[in-house]
Coordinates of C-alpha atoms in Angstrom, one line a residue:
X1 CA 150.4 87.7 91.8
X2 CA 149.1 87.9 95.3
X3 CA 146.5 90.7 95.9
X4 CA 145.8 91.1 99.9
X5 CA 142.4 90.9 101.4
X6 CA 142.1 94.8 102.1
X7 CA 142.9 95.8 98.5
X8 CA 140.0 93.2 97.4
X9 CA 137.8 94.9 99.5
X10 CA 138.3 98.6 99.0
X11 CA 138.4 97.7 95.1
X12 CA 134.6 95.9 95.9
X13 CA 133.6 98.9 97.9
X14 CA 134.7 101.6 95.3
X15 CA 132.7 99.4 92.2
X16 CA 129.7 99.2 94.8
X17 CA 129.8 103.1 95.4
X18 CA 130.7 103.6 91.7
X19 CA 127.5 101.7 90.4
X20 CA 125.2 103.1 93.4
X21 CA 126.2 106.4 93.5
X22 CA 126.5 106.4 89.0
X23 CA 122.9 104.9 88.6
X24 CA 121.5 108.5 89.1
X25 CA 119.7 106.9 92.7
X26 CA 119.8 110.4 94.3
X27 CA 119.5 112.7 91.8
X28 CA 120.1 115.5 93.7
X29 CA 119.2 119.2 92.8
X30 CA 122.3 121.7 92.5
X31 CA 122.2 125.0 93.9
X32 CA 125.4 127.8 94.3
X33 CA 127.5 124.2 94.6
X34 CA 124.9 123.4 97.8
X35 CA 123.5 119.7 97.5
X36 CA 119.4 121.0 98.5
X37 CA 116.8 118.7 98.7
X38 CA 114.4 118.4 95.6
X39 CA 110.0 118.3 96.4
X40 CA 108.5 115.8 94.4
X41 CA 107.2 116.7 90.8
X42 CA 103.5 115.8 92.4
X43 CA 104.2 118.9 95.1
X44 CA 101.5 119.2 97.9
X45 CA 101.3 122.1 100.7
X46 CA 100.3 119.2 102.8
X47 CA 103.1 118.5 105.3
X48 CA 105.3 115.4 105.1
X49 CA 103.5 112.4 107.0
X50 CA 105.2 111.9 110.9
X51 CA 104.5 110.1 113.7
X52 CA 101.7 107.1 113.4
X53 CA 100.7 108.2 109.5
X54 CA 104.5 108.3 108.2
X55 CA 105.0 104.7 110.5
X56 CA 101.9 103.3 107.9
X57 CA 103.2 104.9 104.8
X58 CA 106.4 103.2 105.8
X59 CA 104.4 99.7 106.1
X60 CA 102.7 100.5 102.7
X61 CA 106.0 101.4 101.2
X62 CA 107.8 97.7 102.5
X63 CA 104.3 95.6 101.0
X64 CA 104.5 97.8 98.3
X65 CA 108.0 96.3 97.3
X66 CA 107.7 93.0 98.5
X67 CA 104.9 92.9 96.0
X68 CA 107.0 94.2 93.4
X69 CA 109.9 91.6 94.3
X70 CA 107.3 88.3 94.5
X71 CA 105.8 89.3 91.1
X72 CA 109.5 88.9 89.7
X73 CA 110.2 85.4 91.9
X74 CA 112.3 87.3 94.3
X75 CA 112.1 86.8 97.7
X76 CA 110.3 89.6 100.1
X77 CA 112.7 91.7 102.0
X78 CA 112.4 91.0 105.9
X79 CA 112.5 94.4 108.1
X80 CA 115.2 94.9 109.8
X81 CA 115.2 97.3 112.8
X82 CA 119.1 98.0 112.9
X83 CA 118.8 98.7 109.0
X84 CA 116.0 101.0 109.8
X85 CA 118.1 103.0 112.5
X86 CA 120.2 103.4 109.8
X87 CA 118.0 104.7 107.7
X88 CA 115.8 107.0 109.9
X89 CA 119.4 108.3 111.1
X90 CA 120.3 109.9 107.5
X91 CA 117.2 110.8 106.8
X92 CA 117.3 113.1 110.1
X93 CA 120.4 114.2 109.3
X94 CA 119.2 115.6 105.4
X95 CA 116.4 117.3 106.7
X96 CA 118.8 118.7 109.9
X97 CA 121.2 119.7 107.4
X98 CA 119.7 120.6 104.2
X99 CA 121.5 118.2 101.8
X100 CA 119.7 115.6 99.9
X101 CA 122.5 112.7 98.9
X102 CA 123.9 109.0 99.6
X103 CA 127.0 111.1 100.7
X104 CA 126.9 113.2 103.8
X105 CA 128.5 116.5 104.4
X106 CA 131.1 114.4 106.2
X107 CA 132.1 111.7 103.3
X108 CA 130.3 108.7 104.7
X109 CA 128.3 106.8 102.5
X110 CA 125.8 104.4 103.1
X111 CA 128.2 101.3 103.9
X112 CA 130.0 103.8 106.2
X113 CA 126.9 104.4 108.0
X114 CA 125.9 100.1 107.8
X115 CA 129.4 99.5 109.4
X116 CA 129.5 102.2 112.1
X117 CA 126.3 100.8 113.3
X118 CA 127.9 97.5 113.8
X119 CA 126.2 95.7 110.6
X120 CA 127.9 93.3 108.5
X121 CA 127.0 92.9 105.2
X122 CA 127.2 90.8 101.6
X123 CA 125.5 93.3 99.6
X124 CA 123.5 96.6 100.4
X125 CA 121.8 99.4 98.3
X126 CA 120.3 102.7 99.5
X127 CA 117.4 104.4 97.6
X128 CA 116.2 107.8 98.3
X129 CA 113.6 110.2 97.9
X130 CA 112.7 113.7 99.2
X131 CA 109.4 115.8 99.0
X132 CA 106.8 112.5 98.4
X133 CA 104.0 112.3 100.8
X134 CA 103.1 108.3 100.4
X135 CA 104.7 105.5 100.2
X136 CA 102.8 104.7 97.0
X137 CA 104.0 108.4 95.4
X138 CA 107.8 107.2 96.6
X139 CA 107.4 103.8 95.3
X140 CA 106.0 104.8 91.8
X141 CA 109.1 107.4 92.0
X142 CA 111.5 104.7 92.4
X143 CA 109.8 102.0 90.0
X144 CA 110.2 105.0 87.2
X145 CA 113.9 105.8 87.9
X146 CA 116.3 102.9 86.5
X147 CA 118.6 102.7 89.5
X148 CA 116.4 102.8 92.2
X149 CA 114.3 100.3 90.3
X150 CA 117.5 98.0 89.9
X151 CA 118.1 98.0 93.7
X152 CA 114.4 96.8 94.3
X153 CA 114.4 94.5 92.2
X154 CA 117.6 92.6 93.0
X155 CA 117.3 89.3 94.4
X156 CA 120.5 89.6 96.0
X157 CA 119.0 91.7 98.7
X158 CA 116.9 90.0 101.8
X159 CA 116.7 92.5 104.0
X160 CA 114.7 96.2 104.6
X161 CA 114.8 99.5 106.9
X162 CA 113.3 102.5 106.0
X163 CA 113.3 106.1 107.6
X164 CA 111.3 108.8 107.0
X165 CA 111.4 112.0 108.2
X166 CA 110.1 116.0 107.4
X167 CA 109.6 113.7 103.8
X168 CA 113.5 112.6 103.4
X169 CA 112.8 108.8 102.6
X170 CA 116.3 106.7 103.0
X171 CA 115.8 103.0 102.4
X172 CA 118.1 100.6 102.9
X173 CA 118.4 96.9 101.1
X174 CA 121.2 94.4 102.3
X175 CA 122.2 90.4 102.5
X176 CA 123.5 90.2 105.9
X177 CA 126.1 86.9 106.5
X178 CA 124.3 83.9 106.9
X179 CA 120.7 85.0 105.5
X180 CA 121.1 82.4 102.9
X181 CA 120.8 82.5 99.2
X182 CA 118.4 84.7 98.6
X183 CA 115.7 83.5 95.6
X184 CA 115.0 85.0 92.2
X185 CA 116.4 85.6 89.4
X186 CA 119.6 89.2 90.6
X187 CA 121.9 88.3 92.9

């Protein structure tokens, strides 16, 4: 039995959206069937960092992880401005619109978003976080949810972009074709 390339693919895609989506990464609030965005448990009446102080809790939030990923024998994750446009983009567009999800209000996900941004990719995972003020508060956030932790701390992934914005954190993890095998133990 012959299977065409396109039917391979979409199949890929719908386990890759299945096991992203399913791992609880999100875990957004429900309200009157409206997808809002949830503050962080630790809640603050400061405002959400911006400008030069969200651009350093970004940087603490990438050495934060690469940390994290050399304590396991993983590589670090190299930044990746395009993946970072990405990222910055939906996070703009949560706090514009008032949802808080890997899906927009329009049905694109986040390899939607990677593709119509011109970005190939072997493997890419989003994690995201609303209402944390660091990036140490969002990085403990992630390390204590399961799914979130899983995309961290797979191998698989050797790239990073992050956005932040009015305290929607979107970050976004991929293998881009011809980074290499990546290192570690995931992947």
């Amino acid at each position: 039995m012959s299977v065409r390339p396109s039917t391979v693919r979409r199949a890929q895609r719908t386990v890759l959206v299945t096991l992203l989506l399913g791992c609880g990464c999100a875990a957004p609030a429900v309200d009157g069937g409206a997808v809002r965005a949830t503050p962080s448990a630790a809640g603050s009446n400061r405002p959400p960092p911006d400008g030069a102080t969200a651009r350093a809790e970004v940087r603490d939030l990438v050495a934060r992880i690469n940390r994290h990923r050399r304590s396991l024998g993983c590589g670090a994750l190299r930044w990746d401005d395009r993946l970072a446009a990405v990222a910055l983009r939906h996070s703009r567009d949560m706090a514009r619109r008032g949802f808080f999800s890997h899906t927009n209000p329009d049905g694109r996900d986040p390899f939607d978003r990677m593709r119509r941004a011109g970005i190939r990719f072997r493997a890419a995972a989003e994690n995201l976080a609303s209402g944390q003020r660091t990036g140490a508060e969002t990085f403990d956030g992630w390390m204590s949810s399961r799914g979130h932790r899983h995309n961290l701390e797979d191998c698989v992934h050797t790239r990073i972009g992050i956005g932040l914005h009015r305290g929607r954190w979107t970050c976004v993890m991929a293998r881009l074709p011809g980074d290499g095998t990546p290192a570690g133990r995931r992947g």
